[in-house]
mmCIF file of C-alpha atoms in Angstrom:
data_model
loop_
_atom_site.group_PDB
_atom_site.id
_atom_site.type_symbol
_atom_site.label_atom_id
_atom_site.label_comp_id
_atom_site.label_asym_id
_atom_site.label_seq_id
_atom_site.Cartn_x
_atom_site.Cartn_y
_atom_site.Cartn_z
ATOM 1 C CA UNK A 1 -44.927 7.729 20.736
ATOM 2 C CA UNK A 2 -44.662 4.735 22.450
ATOM 3 C CA UNK A 3 -41.669 1.929 22.099
ATOM 4 C CA UNK A 4 -44.138 0.172 19.748
ATOM 5 C CA UNK A 5 -44.967 3.030 17.511
ATOM 6 C CA UNK A 6 -40.981 4.132 17.892
ATOM 7 C CA UNK A 7 -40.308 0.309 16.234
ATOM 8 C CA UNK A 8 -43.295 0.999 13.563
ATOM 9 C CA UNK A 9 -42.064 4.036 12.662
ATOM 10 C CA UNK A 10 -38.198 2.762 11.975
ATOM 11 C CA UNK A 11 -39.115 -0.708 10.847
ATOM 12 C CA UNK A 12 -36.192 -1.588 14.074
ATOM 13 C CA UNK A 13 -37.884 -4.460 15.946
ATOM 14 C CA UNK A 14 -38.566 -3.668 19.717
ATOM 15 C CA UNK A 15 -35.620 -6.101 21.263
ATOM 16 C CA UNK A 16 -33.164 -4.801 19.061
ATOM 17 C CA UNK A 17 -34.294 -1.099 19.949
ATOM 18 C CA UNK A 18 -34.007 -2.249 24.064
ATOM 19 C CA UNK A 19 -30.722 -3.537 23.414
ATOM 20 C CA UNK A 20 -29.690 -0.087 22.472
ATOM 21 C CA UNK A 21 -31.341 1.390 24.701
ATOM 22 C CA UNK A 22 -29.234 -0.859 27.418
ATOM 23 C CA UNK A 23 -25.793 0.127 26.124
ATOM 24 C CA UNK A 24 -26.759 3.658 26.534
ATOM 25 C CA UNK A 25 -26.889 4.126 22.408
ATOM 26 C CA UNK A 26 -30.323 5.882 22.851
ATOM 27 C CA UNK A 27 -31.363 7.943 25.415
ATOM 28 C CA UNK A 28 -34.312 6.925 27.245
ATOM 29 C CA UNK A 29 -38.095 7.720 26.727
ATOM 30 C CA UNK A 30 -39.821 10.491 28.993
ATOM 31 C CA UNK A 31 -39.930 10.380 32.145
ATOM 32 C CA UNK A 32 -37.586 7.619 31.825
ATOM 33 C CA UNK A 33 -38.830 6.309 35.689
ATOM 34 C CA UNK A 34 -41.965 5.647 37.282
ATOM 35 C CA UNK A 35 -45.062 3.697 36.242
ATOM 36 C CA UNK A 36 -46.031 5.585 33.017
ATOM 37 C CA UNK A 37 -45.116 4.145 29.652
ATOM 38 C CA UNK A 38 -42.100 5.556 28.165
ATOM 39 C CA UNK A 39 -42.499 8.174 25.380
ATOM 40 C CA UNK A 40 -40.145 8.910 22.412
ATOM 41 C CA UNK A 41 -39.603 11.743 20.034
ATOM 42 C CA UNK A 42 -38.183 12.739 16.553
ATOM 43 C CA UNK A 43 -34.724 12.986 17.977
ATOM 44 C CA UNK A 44 -34.655 8.824 19.259
ATOM 45 C CA UNK A 45 -36.354 8.574 15.779
ATOM 46 C CA UNK A 46 -33.178 10.121 14.088
ATOM 47 C CA UNK A 47 -30.612 8.562 16.949
ATOM 48 C CA UNK A 48 -32.199 5.360 16.272
ATOM 49 C CA UNK A 49 -31.717 5.111 12.472
ATOM 50 C CA UNK A 50 -27.915 6.355 12.899
ATOM 51 C CA UNK A 51 -27.415 3.840 15.401
ATOM 52 C CA UNK A 52 -28.638 1.073 13.290
ATOM 53 C CA UNK A 53 -26.636 2.516 10.095
ATOM 54 C CA UNK A 54 -23.252 2.305 12.154
ATOM 55 C CA UNK A 55 -23.817 -0.977 13.669
ATOM 56 C CA UNK A 56 -25.283 -3.062 10.698
ATOM 57 C CA UNK A 57 -24.228 -1.262 7.780
ATOM 58 C CA UNK A 58 -21.143 0.538 9.247
ATOM 59 C CA UNK A 59 -19.894 -2.400 11.085
ATOM 60 C CA UNK A 60 -18.960 -0.266 13.510
ATOM 61 C CA UNK A 61 -18.234 -1.845 17.351
ATOM 62 C CA UNK A 62 -20.461 0.070 20.133
ATOM 63 C CA UNK A 63 -17.989 1.099 22.193
ATOM 64 C CA UNK A 64 -17.085 2.893 18.467
ATOM 65 C CA UNK A 65 -20.706 3.668 17.989
ATOM 66 C CA UNK A 66 -20.718 5.427 21.455
ATOM 67 C CA UNK A 67 -18.019 7.268 20.390
ATOM 68 C CA UNK A 68 -19.634 8.831 17.595
ATOM 69 C CA UNK A 69 -22.964 9.975 18.866
ATOM 70 C CA UNK A 70 -20.809 11.302 22.474
ATOM 71 C CA UNK A 71 -18.499 13.338 19.929
ATOM 72 C CA UNK A 72 -21.852 14.587 18.035
ATOM 73 C CA UNK A 73 -23.561 15.515 21.063
ATOM 74 C CA UNK A 74 -20.725 17.680 22.295
ATOM 75 C CA UNK A 75 -19.991 19.424 19.081
ATOM 76 C CA UNK A 76 -16.206 18.822 19.886
ATOM 77 C CA UNK A 77 -15.008 17.144 15.845
ATOM 78 C CA UNK A 78 -16.114 18.453 12.740
ATOM 79 C CA UNK A 79 -18.702 16.504 10.889
ATOM 80 C CA UNK A 80 -15.556 15.602 8.390
ATOM 81 C CA UNK A 81 -13.403 13.948 11.301
ATOM 82 C CA UNK A 82 -16.699 12.417 12.339
ATOM 83 C CA UNK A 83 -18.039 11.080 8.513
ATOM 84 C CA UNK A 84 -13.975 9.819 8.690
ATOM 85 C CA UNK A 85 -14.901 7.686 12.122
ATOM 86 C CA UNK A 86 -18.448 6.148 10.128
ATOM 87 C CA UNK A 87 -16.592 5.247 7.068
ATOM 88 C CA UNK A 88 -13.651 3.755 7.628
ATOM 89 C CA UNK A 89 -14.764 0.072 8.096
ATOM 90 C CA UNK A 90 -18.011 0.195 5.448
ATOM 91 C CA UNK A 91 -19.405 -3.417 4.537
ATOM 92 C CA UNK A 92 -21.867 -4.269 2.441
ATOM 93 C CA UNK A 93 -25.415 -4.753 4.104
ATOM 94 C CA UNK A 94 -27.481 -7.676 4.317
ATOM 95 C CA UNK A 95 -30.920 -7.537 2.246
ATOM 96 C CA UNK A 96 -34.090 -7.614 4.295
ATOM 97 C CA UNK A 97 -37.876 -7.488 3.434
ATOM 98 C CA UNK A 98 -41.088 -9.525 2.088
ATOM 99 C CA UNK A 99 -41.296 -10.218 -1.642
ATOM 100 C CA UNK A 100 -43.601 -6.331 -2.212
ATOM 101 C CA UNK A 101 -40.268 -4.554 -2.200
ATOM 102 C CA UNK A 102 -38.647 -7.317 -4.411
ATOM 103 C CA UNK A 103 -41.311 -7.243 -6.720
ATOM 104 C CA UNK A 104 -40.996 -3.021 -6.766
ATOM 105 C CA UNK A 105 -37.374 -2.916 -7.171
ATOM 106 C CA UNK A 106 -37.192 -5.402 -9.904
ATOM 107 C CA UNK A 107 -39.950 -3.214 -11.719
ATOM 108 C CA UNK A 108 -37.580 0.294 -11.318
ATOM 109 C CA UNK A 109 -34.814 -1.999 -12.694
ATOM 110 C CA UNK A 110 -36.667 -2.719 -15.776
ATOM 111 C CA UNK A 111 -37.922 0.419 -15.862
ATOM 112 C CA UNK A 112 -34.032 1.922 -15.896
ATOM 113 C CA UNK A 113 -33.024 -0.755 -18.657
ATOM 114 C CA UNK A 114 -36.010 0.067 -20.811
ATOM 115 C CA UNK A 115 -35.685 3.353 -20.103
ATOM 116 C CA UNK A 116 -31.729 3.444 -21.760
ATOM 117 C CA UNK A 117 -32.603 0.866 -23.991
ATOM 118 C CA UNK A 118 -29.868 -1.380 -22.445
ATOM 119 C CA UNK A 119 -29.825 -5.199 -23.581
ATOM 120 C CA UNK A 120 -29.655 -6.452 -20.088
ATOM 121 C CA UNK A 121 -32.296 -9.498 -19.208
ATOM 122 C CA UNK A 122 -33.835 -10.105 -15.738
ATOM 123 C CA UNK A 123 -31.465 -12.932 -15.444
ATOM 124 C CA UNK A 124 -28.456 -10.940 -15.348
ATOM 125 C CA UNK A 125 -26.249 -11.056 -12.026
ATOM 126 C CA UNK A 126 -25.658 -7.424 -12.233
ATOM 127 C CA UNK A 127 -29.830 -6.913 -12.742
ATOM 128 C CA UNK A 128 -30.091 -8.769 -9.505
ATOM 129 C CA UNK A 129 -27.182 -7.059 -7.519
ATOM 130 C CA UNK A 130 -29.289 -3.454 -8.226
ATOM 131 C CA UNK A 131 -32.734 -4.818 -7.362
ATOM 132 C CA UNK A 132 -31.014 -5.835 -4.554
ATOM 133 C CA UNK A 133 -29.265 -2.660 -3.715
ATOM 134 C CA UNK A 134 -32.596 -0.860 -4.024
ATOM 135 C CA UNK A 135 -34.671 -3.212 -1.577
ATOM 136 C CA UNK A 136 -31.769 -1.963 1.147
ATOM 137 C CA UNK A 137 -31.766 1.891 0.412
ATOM 138 C CA UNK A 138 -35.593 1.222 1.428
ATOM 139 C CA UNK A 139 -35.151 -0.420 4.067
ATOM 140 C CA UNK A 140 -32.971 1.936 5.687
ATOM 141 C CA UNK A 141 -35.085 4.596 4.507
ATOM 142 C CA UNK A 142 -32.784 6.315 2.110
ATOM 143 C CA UNK A 143 -34.991 6.636 -0.768
ATOM 144 C CA UNK A 144 -33.532 10.211 -1.625
ATOM 145 C CA UNK A 145 -30.272 8.381 -2.692
ATOM 146 C CA UNK A 146 -32.069 6.546 -5.438
ATOM 147 C CA UNK A 147 -33.032 10.010 -7.153
ATOM 148 C CA UNK A 148 -29.101 9.547 -8.087
ATOM 149 C CA UNK A 149 -29.742 7.113 -9.863
ATOM 150 C CA UNK A 150 -30.653 8.122 -13.274
ATOM 151 C CA UNK A 151 -27.076 9.903 -12.994
ATOM 152 C CA UNK A 152 -25.490 7.303 -11.568
ATOM 153 C CA UNK A 153 -26.226 5.149 -15.157
ATOM 154 C CA UNK A 154 -25.719 8.035 -17.337
ATOM 155 C CA UNK A 155 -22.398 8.230 -16.265
ATOM 156 C CA UNK A 156 -21.679 4.200 -16.309
ATOM 157 C CA UNK A 157 -22.796 4.077 -19.378
ATOM 158 C CA UNK A 158 -20.583 6.403 -20.807
ATOM 159 C CA UNK A 159 -17.622 4.903 -18.999
ATOM 160 C CA UNK A 160 -18.648 1.311 -19.757
ATOM 161 C CA UNK A 161 -18.650 1.947 -23.337
ATOM 162 C CA UNK A 162 -15.389 3.537 -23.238
ATOM 163 C CA UNK A 163 -13.852 0.099 -21.272
ATOM 164 C CA UNK A 164 -14.894 -1.868 -23.250
ATOM 165 C CA UNK A 165 -14.099 -0.070 -26.219
ATOM 166 C CA UNK A 166 -10.408 -0.064 -25.452
ATOM 167 C CA UNK A 167 -10.397 -4.031 -24.331
ATOM 168 C CA UNK A 168 -12.085 -5.039 -28.109
ATOM 169 C CA UNK A 169 -9.202 -3.362 -29.637
ATOM 170 C CA UNK A 170 -7.059 -5.862 -28.866
ATOM 171 C CA UNK A 171 -5.624 -8.366 -31.261
ATOM 172 C CA UNK A 172 -6.514 -11.471 -29.413
ATOM 173 C CA UNK A 173 -9.494 -13.197 -28.416
ATOM 174 C CA UNK A 174 -7.778 -14.631 -25.513
ATOM 175 C CA UNK A 175 -6.693 -10.933 -24.214
ATOM 176 C CA UNK A 176 -9.986 -9.863 -24.849
ATOM 177 C CA UNK A 177 -11.519 -11.887 -22.443
ATOM 178 C CA UNK A 178 -8.643 -11.617 -20.278
ATOM 179 C CA UNK A 179 -9.577 -7.840 -20.066
ATOM 180 C CA UNK A 180 -13.112 -7.805 -20.098
ATOM 181 C CA UNK A 181 -12.637 -10.039 -16.942
ATOM 182 C CA UNK A 182 -9.921 -8.390 -14.949
ATOM 183 C CA UNK A 183 -11.268 -4.907 -16.178
ATOM 184 C CA UNK A 184 -14.456 -5.459 -14.673
ATOM 185 C CA UNK A 185 -13.419 -6.326 -11.416
ATOM 186 C CA UNK A 186 -10.254 -4.079 -11.198
ATOM 187 C CA UNK A 187 -12.102 -1.092 -12.483
ATOM 188 C CA UNK A 188 -14.599 -2.198 -9.713
ATOM 189 C CA UNK A 189 -12.514 -1.449 -7.396
ATOM 190 C CA UNK A 190 -10.124 1.361 -8.895
ATOM 191 C CA UNK A 191 -13.704 3.567 -8.794
ATOM 192 C CA UNK A 192 -14.719 2.560 -5.290
ATOM 193 C CA UNK A 193 -11.146 4.049 -4.393
ATOM 194 C CA UNK A 194 -11.277 6.973 -6.373
ATOM 195 C CA UNK A 195 -14.927 8.063 -4.991
ATOM 196 C CA UNK A 196 -13.939 7.089 -1.330
ATOM 197 C CA UNK A 197 -10.837 9.788 -1.858
ATOM 198 C CA UNK A 198 -13.409 12.281 -3.414
ATOM 199 C CA UNK A 199 -16.123 11.498 -0.411
ATOM 200 C CA UNK A 200 -13.156 12.501 1.513
ATOM 201 C CA UNK A 201 -12.466 15.564 -0.236
ATOM 202 C CA UNK A 202 -15.649 16.840 -0.827
ATOM 203 C CA UNK A 203 -16.490 16.133 3.184
ATOM 204 C CA UNK A 204 -13.340 18.143 4.370
ATOM 205 C CA UNK A 205 -14.295 21.017 1.943
ATOM 206 C CA UNK A 206 -17.685 20.973 3.271
ATOM 207 C CA UNK A 207 -17.178 20.448 7.013
ATOM 208 C CA UNK A 208 -13.567 20.569 7.752
ATOM 209 C CA UNK A 209 -13.729 24.122 8.833
ATOM 210 C CA UNK A 210 -16.675 23.574 11.605
ATOM 211 C CA UNK A 211 -16.243 23.128 15.182
ATOM 212 C CA UNK A 212 -13.001 21.278 15.225
ATOM 213 C CA UNK A 213 -12.203 20.690 19.060
ATOM 214 C CA UNK B 1 10.809 -19.625 -24.950
ATOM 215 C CA UNK B 2 11.679 -22.651 -22.305
ATOM 216 C CA UNK B 3 9.298 -23.087 -19.323
ATOM 217 C CA UNK B 4 11.219 -20.737 -17.610
ATOM 218 C CA UNK B 5 11.268 -17.852 -20.007
ATOM 219 C CA UNK B 6 7.511 -18.543 -20.238
ATOM 220 C CA UNK B 7 7.335 -18.441 -16.634
ATOM 221 C CA UNK B 8 9.373 -15.069 -16.757
ATOM 222 C CA UNK B 9 7.664 -13.113 -19.231
ATOM 223 C CA UNK B 10 4.179 -13.981 -17.333
ATOM 224 C CA UNK B 11 5.371 -14.155 -13.929
ATOM 225 C CA UNK B 12 3.668 -17.537 -13.870
ATOM 226 C CA UNK B 13 5.163 -19.510 -11.096
ATOM 227 C CA UNK B 14 6.529 -22.417 -12.747
ATOM 228 C CA UNK B 15 4.567 -25.123 -10.711
ATOM 229 C CA UNK B 16 1.783 -23.188 -11.634
ATOM 230 C CA UNK B 17 2.126 -23.208 -15.576
ATOM 231 C CA UNK B 18 3.184 -26.739 -14.808
ATOM 232 C CA UNK B 19 -0.012 -27.755 -13.334
ATOM 233 C CA UNK B 20 -2.240 -26.107 -16.106
ATOM 234 C CA UNK B 21 -0.428 -27.940 -19.046
ATOM 235 C CA UNK B 22 -1.508 -31.427 -16.504
ATOM 236 C CA UNK B 23 -4.746 -29.834 -16.500
ATOM 237 C CA UNK B 24 -5.093 -29.214 -20.442
ATOM 238 C CA UNK B 25 -5.499 -25.345 -19.723
ATOM 239 C CA UNK B 26 -2.604 -24.457 -21.738
ATOM 240 C CA UNK B 27 -1.568 -26.633 -24.638
ATOM 241 C CA UNK B 28 1.384 -28.460 -24.960
ATOM 242 C CA UNK B 29 5.102 -26.846 -25.800
ATOM 243 C CA UNK B 30 6.826 -28.061 -29.380
ATOM 244 C CA UNK B 31 7.785 -31.072 -29.578
ATOM 245 C CA UNK B 32 5.112 -32.143 -27.027
ATOM 246 C CA UNK B 33 7.339 -35.766 -27.054
ATOM 247 C CA UNK B 34 10.957 -36.995 -27.317
ATOM 248 C CA UNK B 35 14.343 -35.612 -25.031
ATOM 249 C CA UNK B 36 14.201 -32.044 -26.606
ATOM 250 C CA UNK B 37 13.109 -29.658 -23.983
ATOM 251 C CA UNK B 38 9.284 -28.197 -24.946
ATOM 252 C CA UNK B 39 9.282 -24.979 -26.644
ATOM 253 C CA UNK B 40 6.473 -21.825 -26.460
ATOM 254 C CA UNK B 41 5.376 -19.264 -28.034
ATOM 255 C CA UNK B 42 3.384 -16.045 -27.966
ATOM 256 C CA UNK B 43 0.167 -18.090 -27.984
ATOM 257 C CA UNK B 44 0.953 -19.280 -25.108
ATOM 258 C CA UNK B 45 1.661 -16.236 -23.152
ATOM 259 C CA UNK B 46 -1.623 -14.893 -24.174
ATOM 260 C CA UNK B 47 -3.657 -18.439 -23.025
ATOM 261 C CA UNK B 48 -1.562 -18.671 -19.685
ATOM 262 C CA UNK B 49 -2.607 -14.939 -18.703
ATOM 263 C CA UNK B 50 -6.317 -15.961 -19.605
ATOM 264 C CA UNK B 51 -6.466 -18.966 -17.611
ATOM 265 C CA UNK B 52 -4.319 -17.165 -14.697
ATOM 266 C CA UNK B 53 -6.885 -14.339 -15.090
ATOM 267 C CA UNK B 54 -10.025 -16.737 -15.020
ATOM 268 C CA UNK B 55 -8.588 -18.884 -11.705
ATOM 269 C CA UNK B 56 -7.137 -16.319 -9.805
ATOM 270 C CA UNK B 57 -9.387 -13.068 -10.395
ATOM 271 C CA UNK B 58 -12.413 -14.901 -12.062
ATOM 272 C CA UNK B 59 -12.747 -17.306 -9.609
ATOM 273 C CA UNK B 60 -13.609 -19.604 -12.325
ATOM 274 C CA UNK B 61 -13.162 -23.524 -11.506
ATOM 275 C CA UNK B 62 -11.133 -25.608 -13.836
ATOM 276 C CA UNK B 63 -13.955 -27.127 -15.381
ATOM 277 C CA UNK B 64 -15.403 -23.767 -16.209
ATOM 278 C CA UNK B 65 -12.224 -22.244 -17.342
ATOM 279 C CA UNK B 66 -12.307 -25.316 -19.518
ATOM 280 C CA UNK B 67 -15.589 -24.510 -21.326
ATOM 281 C CA UNK B 68 -14.687 -21.026 -22.085
ATOM 282 C CA UNK B 69 -11.335 -22.645 -23.816
ATOM 283 C CA UNK B 70 -13.321 -24.716 -26.001
ATOM 284 C CA UNK B 71 -15.698 -21.970 -26.784
ATOM 285 C CA UNK B 72 -12.944 -19.392 -27.859
ATOM 286 C CA UNK B 73 -11.398 -22.042 -29.747
ATOM 287 C CA UNK B 74 -14.045 -23.557 -31.844
ATOM 288 C CA UNK B 75 -15.176 -19.976 -32.331
ATOM 289 C CA UNK B 76 -19.033 -21.394 -31.889
ATOM 290 C CA UNK B 77 -20.222 -18.696 -29.037
ATOM 291 C CA UNK B 78 -19.905 -15.121 -29.423
ATOM 292 C CA UNK B 79 -17.738 -13.029 -27.823
ATOM 293 C CA UNK B 80 -20.748 -11.623 -25.691
ATOM 294 C CA UNK B 81 -22.122 -14.942 -24.740
ATOM 295 C CA UNK B 82 -18.040 -15.911 -23.528
ATOM 296 C CA UNK B 83 -17.117 -12.417 -21.625
ATOM 297 C CA UNK B 84 -20.906 -13.457 -19.837
ATOM 298 C CA UNK B 85 -19.542 -16.650 -18.972
ATOM 299 C CA UNK B 86 -16.146 -15.091 -17.442
ATOM 300 C CA UNK B 87 -17.413 -12.264 -15.747
ATOM 301 C CA UNK B 88 -20.112 -13.944 -14.275
ATOM 302 C CA UNK B 89 -18.536 -14.800 -10.539
ATOM 303 C CA UNK B 90 -15.906 -12.421 -10.002
ATOM 304 C CA UNK B 91 -14.293 -11.730 -6.914
ATOM 305 C CA UNK B 92 -12.019 -8.889 -5.954
ATOM 306 C CA UNK B 93 -8.052 -10.385 -6.229
ATOM 307 C CA UNK B 94 -5.312 -10.996 -3.800
ATOM 308 C CA UNK B 95 -2.534 -8.098 -4.004
ATOM 309 C CA UNK B 96 1.056 -9.062 -4.681
ATOM 310 C CA UNK B 97 4.515 -7.946 -5.294
ATOM 311 C CA UNK B 98 7.712 -6.893 -3.545
ATOM 312 C CA UNK B 99 8.363 -3.003 -2.172
ATOM 313 C CA UNK B 100 8.917 -1.722 -5.103
ATOM 314 C CA UNK B 101 5.428 -1.871 -7.246
ATOM 315 C CA UNK B 102 3.443 -0.878 -3.426
ATOM 316 C CA UNK B 103 5.972 2.679 -3.528
ATOM 317 C CA UNK B 104 5.228 3.269 -7.031
ATOM 318 C CA UNK B 105 1.445 2.897 -6.610
ATOM 319 C CA UNK B 106 1.759 5.009 -3.511
ATOM 320 C CA UNK B 107 3.604 7.968 -5.828
ATOM 321 C CA UNK B 108 1.100 7.390 -8.581
ATOM 322 C CA UNK B 109 -1.603 7.924 -5.739
ATOM 323 C CA UNK B 110 -0.305 10.981 -4.390
ATOM 324 C CA UNK B 111 0.206 12.864 -7.891
ATOM 325 C CA UNK B 112 -3.349 11.682 -8.882
ATOM 326 C CA UNK B 113 -4.268 13.588 -5.621
ATOM 327 C CA UNK B 114 -1.854 16.387 -5.776
ATOM 328 C CA UNK B 115 -3.124 17.188 -9.410
ATOM 329 C CA UNK B 116 -6.780 17.344 -8.073
ATOM 330 C CA UNK B 117 -5.832 19.239 -5.070
ATOM 331 C CA UNK B 118 -7.827 16.526 -3.275
ATOM 332 C CA UNK B 119 -7.336 16.757 0.726
ATOM 333 C CA UNK B 120 -6.994 13.211 1.345
ATOM 334 C CA UNK B 121 -3.709 11.857 2.683
ATOM 335 C CA UNK B 122 -1.681 8.485 2.723
ATOM 336 C CA UNK B 123 -2.989 7.366 5.811
ATOM 337 C CA UNK B 124 -6.782 7.387 4.260
ATOM 338 C CA UNK B 125 -8.363 3.594 3.799
ATOM 339 C CA UNK B 126 -9.216 4.560 0.283
ATOM 340 C CA UNK B 127 -5.580 5.766 -0.780
ATOM 341 C CA UNK B 128 -4.451 2.683 0.249
ATOM 342 C CA UNK B 129 -6.854 0.522 -1.449
ATOM 343 C CA UNK B 130 -6.134 2.231 -4.352
ATOM 344 C CA UNK B 131 -2.523 2.062 -4.789
ATOM 345 C CA UNK B 132 -3.189 -1.724 -3.960
ATOM 346 C CA UNK B 133 -5.353 -1.938 -6.734
ATOM 347 C CA UNK B 134 -2.745 0.062 -8.901
ATOM 348 C CA UNK B 135 -0.232 -2.895 -7.771
ATOM 349 C CA UNK B 136 -2.484 -5.778 -8.953
ATOM 350 C CA UNK B 137 -3.217 -3.928 -11.936
ATOM 351 C CA UNK B 138 0.496 -3.982 -12.868
ATOM 352 C CA UNK B 139 0.875 -7.629 -11.659
ATOM 353 C CA UNK B 140 -1.807 -8.976 -13.635
ATOM 354 C CA UNK B 141 -0.221 -7.138 -16.941
ATOM 355 C CA UNK B 142 -3.393 -4.759 -17.286
ATOM 356 C CA UNK B 143 -1.546 -1.345 -16.910
ATOM 357 C CA UNK B 144 -3.696 0.115 -19.698
ATOM 358 C CA UNK B 145 -6.284 0.371 -17.455
ATOM 359 C CA UNK B 146 -4.627 2.976 -15.383
ATOM 360 C CA UNK B 147 -4.880 5.498 -18.403
ATOM 361 C CA UNK B 148 -8.484 5.393 -17.519
ATOM 362 C CA UNK B 149 -7.516 6.832 -13.889
ATOM 363 C CA UNK B 150 -8.280 10.584 -14.894
ATOM 364 C CA UNK B 151 -11.589 10.222 -16.287
ATOM 365 C CA UNK B 152 -12.840 7.985 -13.141
ATOM 366 C CA UNK B 153 -11.168 10.159 -10.982
ATOM 367 C CA UNK B 154 -12.822 13.369 -13.170
ATOM 368 C CA UNK B 155 -16.414 11.405 -12.558
ATOM 369 C CA UNK B 156 -15.589 10.553 -9.126
ATOM 370 C CA UNK B 157 -15.518 14.078 -8.002
ATOM 371 C CA UNK B 158 -18.655 15.365 -9.666
ATOM 372 C CA UNK B 159 -20.635 12.604 -8.785
ATOM 373 C CA UNK B 160 -19.131 12.699 -4.962
ATOM 374 C CA UNK B 161 -19.663 16.033 -4.477
ATOM 375 C CA UNK B 162 -23.326 16.066 -6.018
ATOM 376 C CA UNK B 163 -23.586 13.252 -3.484
ATOM 377 C CA UNK B 164 -21.790 14.562 -0.328
ATOM 378 C CA UNK B 165 -23.863 18.214 -1.162
ATOM 379 C CA UNK B 166 -27.534 16.519 -1.211
ATOM 380 C CA UNK B 167 -26.531 14.455 2.172
ATOM 381 C CA UNK B 168 -25.675 17.791 3.613
ATOM 382 C CA UNK B 169 -28.473 19.580 3.638
ATOM 383 C CA UNK B 170 -30.218 17.204 6.080
ATOM 384 C CA UNK B 171 -31.994 19.137 8.855
ATOM 385 C CA UNK B 172 -29.902 16.818 11.490
ATOM 386 C CA UNK B 173 -26.286 16.279 12.043
ATOM 387 C CA UNK B 174 -27.821 12.791 13.015
ATOM 388 C CA UNK B 175 -29.122 12.196 9.489
ATOM 389 C CA UNK B 176 -25.682 13.887 7.925
ATOM 390 C CA UNK B 177 -23.817 11.219 9.566
ATOM 391 C CA UNK B 178 -26.299 8.661 8.646
ATOM 392 C CA UNK B 179 -26.388 9.362 5.194
ATOM 393 C CA UNK B 180 -23.269 9.864 4.779
ATOM 394 C CA UNK B 181 -22.257 6.370 5.871
ATOM 395 C CA UNK B 182 -25.373 4.419 4.167
ATOM 396 C CA UNK B 183 -24.905 6.611 0.944
ATOM 397 C CA UNK B 184 -20.791 5.268 0.696
ATOM 398 C CA UNK B 185 -21.611 1.801 0.561
ATOM 399 C CA UNK B 186 -24.739 1.618 -0.633
ATOM 400 C CA UNK B 187 -23.526 3.654 -3.407
ATOM 401 C CA UNK B 188 -20.780 2.208 -3.819
ATOM 402 C CA UNK B 189 -23.506 -1.102 -4.417
ATOM 403 C CA UNK B 190 -25.214 0.784 -7.152
ATOM 404 C CA UNK B 191 -22.457 1.750 -9.079
ATOM 405 C CA UNK B 192 -21.147 -1.513 -9.263
ATOM 406 C CA UNK B 193 -24.494 -3.327 -9.849
ATOM 407 C CA UNK B 194 -25.091 -0.364 -12.770
ATOM 408 C CA UNK B 195 -21.590 -0.501 -14.493
ATOM 409 C CA UNK B 196 -21.978 -4.052 -14.547
ATOM 410 C CA UNK B 197 -25.276 -3.827 -16.659
ATOM 411 C CA UNK B 198 -23.722 -1.126 -18.518
ATOM 412 C CA UNK B 199 -20.707 -2.978 -19.896
ATOM 413 C CA UNK B 200 -23.180 -5.957 -20.575
ATOM 414 C CA UNK B 201 -24.865 -3.923 -22.559
ATOM 415 C CA UNK B 202 -21.663 -2.400 -23.983
ATOM 416 C CA UNK B 203 -20.592 -6.007 -24.775
ATOM 417 C CA UNK B 204 -23.991 -7.096 -26.303
ATOM 418 C CA UNK B 205 -23.504 -4.563 -28.697
ATOM 419 C CA UNK B 206 -19.951 -4.890 -29.467
ATOM 420 C CA UNK B 207 -20.046 -8.541 -29.745
ATOM 421 C CA UNK B 208 -23.062 -10.341 -29.850
ATOM 422 C CA UNK B 209 -23.705 -10.389 -33.505
ATOM 423 C CA UNK B 210 -20.536 -11.832 -34.214
ATOM 424 C CA UNK B 211 -20.386 -16.005 -34.934
ATOM 425 C CA UNK B 212 -22.969 -17.207 -32.507
ATOM 426 C CA UNK B 213 -23.331 -20.624 -32.783
#
């Protein structure tokens, strides 16, 4: 495919692809010299998406991204080690997209809420946060993560009911409000930290044995 | 108790308590005039902790905190409505504390990791994040949230294993790294958003019926 087609397939703007090419984060197309326009293949699509994820979602520097690609291509580090390099400094991505992705995401959240009989309205900040995350998932081409939504929702429902019942059992109304506020925030941090540890353990089990250099 | 004792019991510095008193976020002690030193009771402890949580963890303004306390005291809003007022704009709290709380938290994380046979070391960013959250929990006097740690860990282990197995099944190594990175971040956002929706639903079920004005 041409550079324009590569851009269309991945959704990455042409100037951004050209920047990645200049920095050597993406191998040149074939032929890489002469008058014929360069052609790009499936490997370019995969590499381009990975580079975008590292720079725009993972917050990695160009040098850090280079190091990851070098180890990935050389096969001199296990996948577990490589995952440790990319997931250390993750920052939440910014949302992007026109009107249609937002409407689709909004309807997806509405179906989830209706299906679970949750008493949550579209004005809720959490509703908008979920819709935003769905838009980002699709924008990054990670639609398969959304197949996990029902499982996450089922688990969250059980955990949240236990959390709030424990807080509601407090004697004083001041303490109930304080607990709900603090547990919402700190519970989120606890869960994020524990999930990252569990992912690190899962990565060690799945990947640590392969090709460590 | 005296102002100094109130400060010692809650861990809130005296100048901070005096600021809350000046802003009317804490009722004056008894007697509230005359030469005798003011005395504070259990209600002051509860109110002081709630005010600290709203301002320092919830990121509420003094006016917003005033409104919450007014509704709480008047009983003219349901607890569900009040929880909606305080948990809308939560931001992660800053850590605080000397050496001992950190050592205790570090040992607690170590026990968790050993108990679950997780292949995660103390150099991991997630380990430090979990230890930090434990320190903040204790600093805010919310030790009871930590009774939930084992349940969170068990659930996180199951969810993370499924997440990573799905990502690992991808054909290309580039896609595996991209997926692990993006799923770590977006999965965290998805879970946070869904948990907040589930908490909002639980709050509606537990509290929406009481005393709505």
